Short mmCIF file of C-alpha atoms in Angstrom, two decimals:
data_model
loop_
_atom_site.label_atom_id
_atom_site.label_comp_id
_atom_site.label_asym_id
_atom_site.label_seq_id
_atom_site.Cartn_x
_atom_site.Cartn_y
_atom_site.Cartn_z
CA ASP A 1 -0.19 -0.13 0.16
CA VAL A 2 2.69 2.34 0.76
CA VAL A 3 6.69 2.25 0.63
CA HIS A 4 9.33 3.54 2.61
CA LEU A 5 12.61 4.47 0.71
CA SER A 6 15.64 5.01 2.81
CA MET A 7 19.01 6.55 2.17
CA ASN A 8 20.21 9.03 -0.40
CA TRP A 9 23.31 8.13 -2.42
CA SER A 10 21.99 4.86 -3.52
CA VAL A 11 21.62 3.18 -6.56
CA ILE A 12 18.80 0.80 -5.36
CA THR A 13 16.88 3.76 -3.84
CA ALA A 14 17.20 5.43 -7.17
CA ILE A 15 15.88 2.79 -9.12
CA ALA A 16 12.84 2.22 -6.37
CA PHE A 17 11.96 5.59 -6.84
CA VAL A 18 11.55 5.61 -10.73
CA TYR A 19 9.42 2.37 -10.58
CA LEU A 20 7.17 3.95 -7.82
CA LYS A 21 6.75 7.22 -9.91
CA LEU A 22 5.97 4.94 -12.95
CA ILE A 23 3.03 3.03 -11.22
CA ASN A 24 2.07 5.97 -9.19
CA LYS A 25 2.58 4.31 -5.71
CA PRO A 26 2.78 6.44 -2.72
CA TYR A 27 6.23 6.40 -0.78
CA TYR A 28 7.68 7.94 2.27
CA PHE A 29 11.62 8.75 2.23
CA SER A 30 14.30 8.83 4.82
CA ALA A 31 17.60 10.55 4.06
CA MET A 32 19.24 9.00 7.14
CA GLY A 33 21.60 12.09 7.20
CA TRP A 34 23.04 12.41 3.83
CA LEU A 35 21.01 15.07 1.87
CA LYS A 36 24.02 17.51 1.92
CA ILE A 37 26.72 16.77 -0.56
CA GLU A 38 29.89 16.03 1.27
CA GLY A 39 32.81 13.53 1.35
CA ARG A 40 33.94 11.73 -1.95
CA SER A 41 32.57 11.79 -5.60
CA LEU A 42 31.23 15.29 -5.41
CA ILE A 43 30.55 15.55 -9.17
CA LEU A 44 28.32 12.08 -9.30
CA LYS A 45 26.49 13.49 -6.13
CA HIS A 46 25.69 16.66 -7.75
CA LEU A 47 24.34 14.76 -10.82
CA TYR A 48 22.55 12.32 -8.28
CA LYS A 49 21.09 15.36 -6.37
CA ASN A 50 19.53 17.14 -9.49
CA LEU A 51 18.23 13.78 -11.35
CA ILE A 52 17.10 11.65 -8.42
CA THR A 53 17.12 13.44 -4.98
CA VAL A 54 15.04 16.85 -5.51
CA PRO A 55 12.30 14.97 -7.71
CA MET A 56 12.22 12.15 -5.19
CA ILE A 57 11.85 14.07 -2.06
CA ARG A 58 9.39 16.89 -3.58
CA SER A 59 7.35 13.79 -4.60
CA ALA A 60 7.36 12.02 -1.78
CA LYS A 61 4.02 11.68 0.79
CA LYS A 62 6.29 12.64 3.95
CA CYS A 63 10.26 13.16 4.42
CA ILE A 64 11.80 11.86 7.62
CA ALA A 65 14.65 13.90 9.14
CA VAL A 66 16.84 12.76 12.02
CA SER A 67 17.93 16.12 13.09
CA LYS A 68 16.90 19.96 12.87
CA ARG A 69 19.88 20.38 10.16
CA GLU A 70 18.30 17.74 8.18
CA VAL A 71 14.88 19.44 8.40
CA ASP A 72 16.53 22.63 7.13
CA ASP A 73 18.13 20.37 4.10
CA TYR A 74 15.17 19.19 2.83
CA ILE A 75 13.56 22.69 3.04
CA SER A 76 16.64 24.02 0.96
CA TYR A 77 16.04 21.46 -1.67
CA GLY A 78 12.27 22.48 -1.89
CA VAL A 79 10.29 20.44 0.26
CA LYS A 80 7.33 22.05 2.15
CA LYS A 81 7.77 22.28 5.98
CA ASP A 82 4.45 20.30 6.56
CA GLN A 83 5.66 17.61 4.46
CA ILE A 84 8.73 16.84 6.73
CA GLU A 85 8.50 14.87 10.07
CA LEU A 86 11.46 15.18 12.47
CA ILE A 87 12.19 11.72 14.10
CA PRO A 88 15.84 11.26 15.62
CA ASN A 89 17.58 7.98 15.54
CA GLY A 90 17.19 5.63 18.52
CA ILE A 91 18.75 2.35 20.13
CA GLU A 92 17.71 -0.41 22.40
CA VAL A 93 19.05 1.06 25.56
CA ASN A 94 18.94 -2.12 27.47
CA LYS A 95 21.28 -3.83 25.35
CA PHE A 96 23.79 -1.63 26.93
CA SER A 97 22.72 -2.06 30.66
CA GLU A 98 25.31 -4.73 31.37
CA TYR A 99 28.59 -3.24 32.88
CA ASP A 100 31.89 -4.66 33.04
CA GLY A 101 33.83 -1.66 32.92
CA GLY A 102 35.65 -2.59 29.78
CA ALA A 103 37.36 -5.73 31.19
CA PHE A 104 36.05 -8.02 28.33
CA PHE A 105 37.34 -5.57 25.80
CA ARG A 106 40.64 -5.11 27.25
CA LYS A 107 41.23 -8.95 27.82
CA LYS A 108 40.05 -9.93 24.08
CA TYR A 109 41.99 -7.42 22.21
CA ASN A 110 45.19 -7.51 24.74
CA ILE A 111 44.66 -3.77 25.38
CA ASP A 112 46.86 -2.82 28.43
CA SER A 113 45.52 -0.95 31.53
CA ARG A 114 46.63 2.33 30.55
CA PRO A 115 43.37 5.18 30.22
CA LEU A 116 42.20 5.25 27.00
CA ILE A 117 40.62 7.51 24.17
CA LEU A 118 38.31 5.75 22.07
CA PHE A 119 37.28 6.12 18.31
CA ILE A 120 34.70 3.68 16.82
CA GLY A 121 33.56 4.59 13.30
CA ARG A 122 34.39 4.38 9.61
CA ILE A 123 37.94 4.93 8.83
CA ASP A 124 37.29 7.92 6.69
CA PRO A 125 38.41 11.41 6.37
CA ILE A 126 34.75 12.77 6.85
CA LYS A 127 34.85 11.02 10.33
CA GLY A 128 37.93 12.79 11.39
CA PRO A 129 40.23 10.31 12.62
CA ASP A 130 43.20 11.85 11.44
CA LEU A 131 41.83 15.10 13.37
CA LEU A 132 41.79 12.93 16.53
CA VAL A 133 45.26 11.30 15.81
CA ARG A 134 46.90 14.76 15.37
CA ALA A 135 45.13 16.29 18.70
CA PHE A 136 46.27 13.34 20.73
CA ALA A 137 49.99 13.81 19.50
CA LYS A 138 49.61 17.11 21.06
CA ILE A 139 47.97 16.11 24.36
CA SER A 140 50.14 13.10 24.82
CA LYS A 141 53.11 15.04 25.95
CA ASP A 142 51.09 16.31 28.93
CA PHE A 143 49.19 13.04 29.30
CA PRO A 144 52.02 10.49 28.71
CA ASN A 145 50.15 7.62 30.32
CA TYR A 146 47.02 7.75 27.80
CA GLN A 147 46.66 5.70 24.48
CA LEU A 148 44.30 6.17 21.60
CA ILE A 149 42.35 3.31 20.18
CA ILE A 150 41.08 3.55 16.58
CA VAL A 151 38.38 1.27 15.83
CA GLY A 152 36.35 0.83 12.57
CA ASN A 153 35.82 -0.43 8.78
CA GLU A 154 38.76 -0.04 6.47
CA ILE A 155 37.91 2.13 3.17
CA GLY A 156 41.46 2.94 2.12
CA PHE A 157 42.37 5.59 4.75
CA LEU A 158 43.91 3.58 7.26
CA SER A 159 47.41 3.52 5.70
CA THR A 160 47.60 7.06 5.61
CA LEU A 161 46.39 7.29 9.35
CA LYS A 162 49.16 4.73 10.45
CA LYS A 163 51.66 6.62 8.53
CA GLU A 164 50.87 9.92 10.39
CA SER A 165 50.83 8.20 13.73
CA GLU A 166 54.60 7.03 12.90
CA LEU A 167 55.71 10.44 11.86
CA LEU A 168 54.20 11.75 15.17
CA ASN A 169 56.28 9.06 16.84
CA LEU A 170 52.64 7.43 18.41
CA ASP A 171 53.78 3.78 17.75
CA ASN A 172 53.33 2.61 20.99
CA LYS A 173 50.35 4.72 22.07
CA ILE A 174 48.03 4.19 19.07
CA THR A 175 46.21 0.62 18.36
CA PHE A 176 44.33 -0.07 15.21
CA LEU A 177 41.25 -2.37 15.36
CA GLY A 178 38.95 -3.50 12.77
CA PRO A 179 35.23 -3.43 13.09
CA ILE A 180 33.82 -4.79 16.39
CA ILE A 181 30.00 -5.63 17.40
CA GLY A 182 27.79 -6.75 20.18
CA LYS A 183 29.33 -7.29 23.46
CA ASP A 184 32.80 -6.31 22.10
CA LYS A 185 31.78 -2.87 21.43
CA ILE A 186 29.48 -2.33 24.47
CA SER A 187 32.67 -3.35 26.63
CA ALA A 188 34.82 -0.85 24.30
CA TYR A 189 32.63 2.13 24.94
CA GLN A 190 32.83 1.06 28.68
CA SER A 191 36.43 1.04 28.69
CA ALA A 192 36.93 4.49 27.36
CA LYS A 193 38.35 7.44 29.60
CA LEU A 194 36.71 9.54 26.92
CA PHE A 195 34.81 8.59 23.68
CA VAL A 196 35.71 11.03 20.88
CA ILE A 197 33.37 11.65 17.61
CA PRO A 198 35.70 14.13 15.49
CA SER A 199 33.60 14.07 12.37
CA ARG A 200 33.92 16.82 9.74
CA PHE A 201 30.28 15.84 8.89
CA ASP A 202 27.70 13.54 10.55
CA THR A 203 24.16 13.77 11.51
CA MET A 204 23.00 12.57 14.75
CA THR A 205 25.43 9.60 14.71
CA ILE A 206 24.45 6.41 16.25
CA VAL A 207 27.71 5.87 17.97
CA ALA A 208 26.93 9.13 20.18
CA LEU A 209 23.71 7.28 21.59
CA GLU A 210 25.60 4.02 22.12
CA ALA A 211 28.20 5.63 24.01
CA ALA A 212 26.04 7.71 25.95
CA ALA A 213 23.98 4.46 26.84
CA SER A 214 27.30 2.95 27.98
CA SER A 215 27.88 6.01 30.31
CA ALA A 216 30.78 6.81 28.43
CA PRO A 217 32.06 10.75 28.69
CA ILE A 218 31.78 11.97 25.08
CA LEU A 219 33.52 14.60 23.28
CA ILE A 220 31.50 15.28 19.79
CA THR A 221 32.15 17.90 17.10
CA LYS A 222 29.37 20.70 16.35
CA GLU A 223 29.52 18.93 12.73
CA CYS A 224 27.68 15.99 14.01
CA ASP A 225 24.54 17.82 14.32
CA PHE A 226 23.77 16.50 17.74
CA CYS A 227 23.81 19.69 20.18
CA GLU A 228 21.13 18.14 22.38
CA LEU A 229 24.13 16.18 23.92
CA ALA A 230 25.92 19.22 25.14
CA ASN A 231 22.92 21.36 25.85
CA ALA A 232 21.81 18.56 28.27
CA SER A 233 25.24 18.70 30.18
CA SER A 234 25.79 15.32 28.82
CA GLY A 235 28.69 15.91 26.53
CA ILE A 236 31.53 18.32 25.53
CA GLU A 237 31.10 20.12 22.00
CA VAL A 238 33.73 21.59 19.88
CA ALA A 239 34.47 22.69 16.24
CA ALA A 240 35.84 20.19 13.82
CA ASN A 241 39.42 21.02 13.70
CA GLU A 242 42.65 19.72 15.59
CA LEU A 243 43.21 22.69 17.86
CA ALA A 244 39.57 22.57 18.86
CA ILE A 245 39.53 18.65 19.52
CA GLU A 246 42.96 19.23 21.23
CA GLU A 247 41.60 21.81 23.63
CA GLY A 248 38.32 19.72 24.24
CA ILE A 249 40.33 16.81 25.41
CA ARG A 250 42.41 18.94 27.77
CA HIS A 251 39.08 20.34 29.20
CA ALA A 252 37.99 16.99 29.46
CA PHE A 253 40.83 15.98 31.45
CA SER A 254 41.02 19.09 33.65
CA ASP A 255 39.62 19.79 37.03
CA LYS A 256 36.75 21.68 35.72
CA ILE A 257 35.00 18.48 34.36
CA ASP A 258 33.80 15.30 36.27
CA LEU A 259 33.78 12.56 33.59
CA ASN A 260 32.09 10.37 35.62
CA VAL A 261 29.26 12.76 36.07
CA LEU A 262 29.27 13.63 32.36
CA GLY A 263 29.01 9.90 31.56
CA SER A 264 25.97 9.29 34.03
CA ASN A 265 24.18 12.36 32.65
CA ALA A 266 24.70 10.99 28.97
CA GLN A 267 23.30 7.52 30.10
CA LYS A 268 20.36 8.98 31.75
CA PHE A 269 19.63 11.63 28.77
CA VAL A 270 19.75 8.81 26.23
CA MET A 271 17.57 6.49 28.46
CA GLN A 272 14.86 8.98 28.74
CA ASN A 273 14.87 10.52 25.02
CA TYR A 274 16.29 8.11 22.47
CA ASP A 275 15.12 4.67 23.32
CA TRP A 276 13.44 3.24 20.67
CA ASP A 277 10.29 2.66 22.33
CA ILE A 278 10.00 6.44 23.05
CA ILE A 279 11.06 7.46 19.64
CA ALA A 280 8.42 4.95 18.12
CA SER A 281 5.66 6.70 20.15
#
């Protein structure tokens, strides 16, 4: 009776849209955070935007936005405001209730007892792991006991990241791991002294919700479009550049911040606002 199309920049979505138009079938559309043209393949994205995205979202019965910025993006593409519904991302909070303090993660991946700064995400320039590596290099002189753990899918940027860490003499302070899921990931969040999301561009990233539900203190860039976390005293928000990230980390480790309180606030905030049962209602 009705179809839900999800994700922009997708060949499958484009084919489905053309077919639905041909048979005059009503549909809803969720961009899932990627209306704005960013990252790689910019020429192809401009073509896709004009040929598929704009006619697709203007013809949708409703467009679903996950953040306030995405609402504005829809409007800038010509979608009427009453055609847009704001429904943020959610998670199953109860999955993150079991607490081991990161012991399982450290044991399985042979991570020593030094306090750690954690990144989990796609190893991609748009996610900003290089900004975090350079910021970490600057703070590591004043916080020599800390280590940095980079976790995520490799898409060709990992070798660049490793070379940069070598040039910065961080060989024994950075560990690179592939993607992790389930219990491994939950335990990893709990192991973090500070969880950093250094994205150059993102939209309501799921890892922020997962880390918060795990009571991890969070440093997040403004470009992640999730200011609600900082506004609720549940995270530290900075600009997406290495200096701001460095200063944010220093601030997190200063006497002005109680990281345990920050993590506890984040967990309560997500439980009260972003559990799927709450979002679904």
